[in-house]
mmCIF file of C-alpha atoms in Angstrom:
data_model
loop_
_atom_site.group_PDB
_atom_site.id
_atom_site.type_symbol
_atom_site.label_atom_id
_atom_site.label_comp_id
_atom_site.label_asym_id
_atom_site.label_seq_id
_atom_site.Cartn_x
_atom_site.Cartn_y
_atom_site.Cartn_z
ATOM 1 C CA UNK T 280 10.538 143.514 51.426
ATOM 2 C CA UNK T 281 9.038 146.975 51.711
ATOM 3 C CA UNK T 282 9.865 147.863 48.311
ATOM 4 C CA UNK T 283 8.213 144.722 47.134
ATOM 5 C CA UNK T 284 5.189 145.774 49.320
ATOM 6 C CA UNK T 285 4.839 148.888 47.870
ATOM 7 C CA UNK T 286 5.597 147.018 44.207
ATOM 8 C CA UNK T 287 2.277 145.074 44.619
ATOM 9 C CA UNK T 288 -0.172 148.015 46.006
ATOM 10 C CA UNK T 289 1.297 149.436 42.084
ATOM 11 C CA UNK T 290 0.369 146.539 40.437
ATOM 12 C CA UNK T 291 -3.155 145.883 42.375
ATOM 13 C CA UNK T 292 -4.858 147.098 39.345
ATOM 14 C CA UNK T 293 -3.421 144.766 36.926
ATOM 15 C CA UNK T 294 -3.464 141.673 39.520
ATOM 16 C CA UNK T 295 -6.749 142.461 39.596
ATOM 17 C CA UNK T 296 -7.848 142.392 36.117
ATOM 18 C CA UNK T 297 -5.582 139.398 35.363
ATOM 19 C CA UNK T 298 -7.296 137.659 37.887
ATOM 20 C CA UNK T 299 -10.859 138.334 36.677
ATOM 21 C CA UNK T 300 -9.836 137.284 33.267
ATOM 22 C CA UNK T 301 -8.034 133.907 34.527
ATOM 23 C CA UNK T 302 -11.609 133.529 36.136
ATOM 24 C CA UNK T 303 -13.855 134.366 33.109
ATOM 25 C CA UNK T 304 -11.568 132.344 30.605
ATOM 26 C CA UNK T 305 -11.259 129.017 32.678
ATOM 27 C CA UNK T 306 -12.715 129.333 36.574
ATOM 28 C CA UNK T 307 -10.372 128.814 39.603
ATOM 29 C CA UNK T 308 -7.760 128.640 40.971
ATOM 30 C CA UNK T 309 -6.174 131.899 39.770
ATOM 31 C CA UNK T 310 -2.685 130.979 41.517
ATOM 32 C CA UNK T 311 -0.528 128.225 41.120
ATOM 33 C CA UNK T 312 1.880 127.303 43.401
ATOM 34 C CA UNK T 313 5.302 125.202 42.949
ATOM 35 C CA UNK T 314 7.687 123.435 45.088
ATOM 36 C CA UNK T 315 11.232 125.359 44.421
ATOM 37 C CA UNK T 316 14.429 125.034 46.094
ATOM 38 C CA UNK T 317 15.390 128.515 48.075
ATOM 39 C CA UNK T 318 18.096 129.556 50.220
ATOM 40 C CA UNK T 319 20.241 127.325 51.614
ATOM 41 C CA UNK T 320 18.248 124.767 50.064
ATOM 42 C CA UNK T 321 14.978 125.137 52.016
ATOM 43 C CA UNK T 322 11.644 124.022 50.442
ATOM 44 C CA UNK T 323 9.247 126.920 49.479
ATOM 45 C CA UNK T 324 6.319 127.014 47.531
ATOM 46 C CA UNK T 325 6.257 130.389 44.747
ATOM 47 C CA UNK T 326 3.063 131.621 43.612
ATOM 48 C CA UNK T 327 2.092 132.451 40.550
ATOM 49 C CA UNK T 328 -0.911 132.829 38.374
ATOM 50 C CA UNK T 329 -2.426 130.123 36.618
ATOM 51 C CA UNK T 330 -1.600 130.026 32.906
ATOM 52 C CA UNK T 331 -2.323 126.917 32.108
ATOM 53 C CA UNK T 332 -5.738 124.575 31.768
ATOM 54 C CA UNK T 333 -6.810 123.348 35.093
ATOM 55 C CA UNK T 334 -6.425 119.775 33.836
ATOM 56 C CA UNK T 335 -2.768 120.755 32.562
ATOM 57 C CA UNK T 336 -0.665 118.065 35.279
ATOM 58 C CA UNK T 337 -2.935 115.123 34.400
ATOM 59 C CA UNK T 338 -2.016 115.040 30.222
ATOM 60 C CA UNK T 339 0.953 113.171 31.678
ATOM 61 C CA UNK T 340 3.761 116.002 30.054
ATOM 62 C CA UNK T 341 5.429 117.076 32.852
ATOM 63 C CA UNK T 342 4.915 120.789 33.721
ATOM 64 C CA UNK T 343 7.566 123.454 32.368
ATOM 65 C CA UNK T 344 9.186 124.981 34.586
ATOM 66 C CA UNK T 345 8.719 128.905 35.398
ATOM 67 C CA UNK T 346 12.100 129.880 33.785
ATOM 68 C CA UNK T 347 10.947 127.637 30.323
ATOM 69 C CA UNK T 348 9.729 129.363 27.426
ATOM 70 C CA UNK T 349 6.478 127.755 26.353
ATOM 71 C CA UNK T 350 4.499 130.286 24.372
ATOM 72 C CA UNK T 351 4.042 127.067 21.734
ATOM 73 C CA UNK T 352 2.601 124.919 24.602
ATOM 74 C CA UNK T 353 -1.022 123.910 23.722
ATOM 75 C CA UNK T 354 -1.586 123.406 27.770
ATOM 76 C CA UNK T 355 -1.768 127.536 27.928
ATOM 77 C CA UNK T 356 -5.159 128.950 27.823
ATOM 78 C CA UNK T 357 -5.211 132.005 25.730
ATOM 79 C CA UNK T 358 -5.108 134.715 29.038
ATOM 80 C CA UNK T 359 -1.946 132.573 30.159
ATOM 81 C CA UNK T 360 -0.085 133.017 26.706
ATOM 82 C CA UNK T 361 -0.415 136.761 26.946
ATOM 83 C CA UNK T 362 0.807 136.972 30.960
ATOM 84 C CA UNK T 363 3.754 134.774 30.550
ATOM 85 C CA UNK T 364 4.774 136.962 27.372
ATOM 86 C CA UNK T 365 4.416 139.813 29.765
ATOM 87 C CA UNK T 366 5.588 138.310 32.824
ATOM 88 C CA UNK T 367 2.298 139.299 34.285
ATOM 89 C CA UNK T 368 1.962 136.029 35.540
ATOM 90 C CA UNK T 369 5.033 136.267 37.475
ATOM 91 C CA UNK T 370 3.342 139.211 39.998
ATOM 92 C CA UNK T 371 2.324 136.658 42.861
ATOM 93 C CA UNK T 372 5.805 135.995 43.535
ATOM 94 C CA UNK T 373 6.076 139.713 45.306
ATOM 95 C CA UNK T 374 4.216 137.731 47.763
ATOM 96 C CA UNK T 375 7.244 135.277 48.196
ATOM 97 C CA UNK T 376 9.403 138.546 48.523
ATOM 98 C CA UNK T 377 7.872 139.982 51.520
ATOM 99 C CA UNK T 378 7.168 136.873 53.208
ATOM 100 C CA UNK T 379 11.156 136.373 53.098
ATOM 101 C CA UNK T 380 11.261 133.402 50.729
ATOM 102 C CA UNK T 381 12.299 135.435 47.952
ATOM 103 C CA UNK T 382 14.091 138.617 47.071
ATOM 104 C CA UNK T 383 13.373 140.862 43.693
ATOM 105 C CA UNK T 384 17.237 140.129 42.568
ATOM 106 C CA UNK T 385 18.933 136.759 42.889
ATOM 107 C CA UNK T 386 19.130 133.179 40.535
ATOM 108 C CA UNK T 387 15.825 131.773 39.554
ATOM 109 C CA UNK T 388 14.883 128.958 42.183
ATOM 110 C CA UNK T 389 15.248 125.584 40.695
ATOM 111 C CA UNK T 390 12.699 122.751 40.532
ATOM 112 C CA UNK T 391 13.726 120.244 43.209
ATOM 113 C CA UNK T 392 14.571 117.721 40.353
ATOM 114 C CA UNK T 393 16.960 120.106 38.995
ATOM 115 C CA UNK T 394 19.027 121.280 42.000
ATOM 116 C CA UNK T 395 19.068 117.093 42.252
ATOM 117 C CA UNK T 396 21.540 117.207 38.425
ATOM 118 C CA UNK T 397 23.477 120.249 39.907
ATOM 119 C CA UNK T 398 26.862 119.620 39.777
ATOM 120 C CA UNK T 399 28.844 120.607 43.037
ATOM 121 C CA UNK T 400 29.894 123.806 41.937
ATOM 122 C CA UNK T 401 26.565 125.080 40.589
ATOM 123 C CA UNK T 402 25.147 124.172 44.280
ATOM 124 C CA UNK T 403 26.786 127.619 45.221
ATOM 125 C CA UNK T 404 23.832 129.007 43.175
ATOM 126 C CA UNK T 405 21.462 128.065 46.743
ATOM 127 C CA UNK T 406 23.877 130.419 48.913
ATOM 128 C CA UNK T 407 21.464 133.352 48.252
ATOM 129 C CA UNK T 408 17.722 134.158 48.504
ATOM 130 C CA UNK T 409 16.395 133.545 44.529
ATOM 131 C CA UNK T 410 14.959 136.308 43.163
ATOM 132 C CA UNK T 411 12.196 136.927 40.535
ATOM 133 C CA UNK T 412 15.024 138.589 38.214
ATOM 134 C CA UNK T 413 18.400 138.129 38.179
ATOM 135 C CA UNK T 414 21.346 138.525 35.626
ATOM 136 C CA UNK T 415 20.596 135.585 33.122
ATOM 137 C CA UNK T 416 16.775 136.629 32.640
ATOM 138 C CA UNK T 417 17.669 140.633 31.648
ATOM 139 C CA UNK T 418 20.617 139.032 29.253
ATOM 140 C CA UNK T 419 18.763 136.096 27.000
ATOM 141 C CA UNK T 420 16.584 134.534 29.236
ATOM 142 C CA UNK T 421 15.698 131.441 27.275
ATOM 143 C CA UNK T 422 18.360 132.113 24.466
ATOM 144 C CA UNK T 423 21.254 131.514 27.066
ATOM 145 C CA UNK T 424 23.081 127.841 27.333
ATOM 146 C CA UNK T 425 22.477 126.377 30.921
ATOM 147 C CA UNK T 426 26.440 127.099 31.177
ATOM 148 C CA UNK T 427 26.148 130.412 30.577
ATOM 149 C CA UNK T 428 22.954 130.946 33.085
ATOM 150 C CA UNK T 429 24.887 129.452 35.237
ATOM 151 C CA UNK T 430 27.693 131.256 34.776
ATOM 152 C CA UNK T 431 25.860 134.865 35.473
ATOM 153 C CA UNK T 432 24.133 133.390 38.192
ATOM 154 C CA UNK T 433 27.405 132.610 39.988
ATOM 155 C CA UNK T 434 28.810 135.486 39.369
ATOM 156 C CA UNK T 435 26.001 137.214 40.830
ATOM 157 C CA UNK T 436 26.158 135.250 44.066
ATOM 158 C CA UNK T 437 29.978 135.819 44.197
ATOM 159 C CA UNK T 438 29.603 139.722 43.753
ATOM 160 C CA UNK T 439 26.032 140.621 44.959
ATOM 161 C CA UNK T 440 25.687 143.567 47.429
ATOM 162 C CA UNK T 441 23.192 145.885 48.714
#
């Protein structure tokens, strides 16, 4: 938590100009927020910055998750392609690290509708605080099979440590 506290007086400067664009390209809100499934299960919302159009939910696609790659996705304004390339818009979410919710290393948390097609086994991937990196994003990220996410997330709850 205090290293993530110290991680975003670092990055002020760029939340800041981030911001200001997400303003001057398509108004407020600058942060979105999402339901996602976090220790032990518990409900949290994670925050990150907008990259999509305001009226992105009501096209009637359903939203991509944070983990998707969706640099093709015509719902990104032009400010949101660049800060997902760059994980920019991923910064808010040191904000879910020092209020406990998150840690900076652990699995992605889910979507509630995909912890709801976990199998039993992949369940064990709840039995740590997510993280906003973990094994599976530094080692393909979107080029891994869901086994083989899985996989490195589980093997990172089995063997994590301080």
């Amino acid at each position: 938590m205090v290293f993530a506290a110290i991680l975003m007086v670092l990055t002020f400067p760029i939340m800041l100009v981030t911001s200001i664009l997400i303003v001057l390209e398509s108004g407020s809100p600058i942060l979105y927020l999402q339901e996602r499934v976090g220790l032990n299960g518990r409900l949290f919302n994670v925050v990150k910055f907008r990259s999509m159009r305001t009226d992105a939910e009501k096209d009637g696609k359903p939203l991509p998750s944070i983990t998707s790659a969706t640099a093709t996705d015509d719902r990104l304004t032009r400010v949101g392609k660049i800060i997902r390339k760059l994980r920019i818009d991923e910064l808010p979410q040191l904000v879910n690290v020092v209020q406990g919710s998150m840690s900076l290393v652990g699995p992605r948390p889910p979507l509630l509708s995909e912890v709801a097609r976990y199998s039993s086994d992949v369940h064990r991937r709840l039995a740590v605080r997510p993280g906003m990196t973990g094994l599976w994003q530094v080692s393909g990220r979107s080029d891994l099979a869901w086994d083989e996410a899985v996989r490195l997330d589980l093997n990172y709850v089995e063997n994590w440590s301080l």
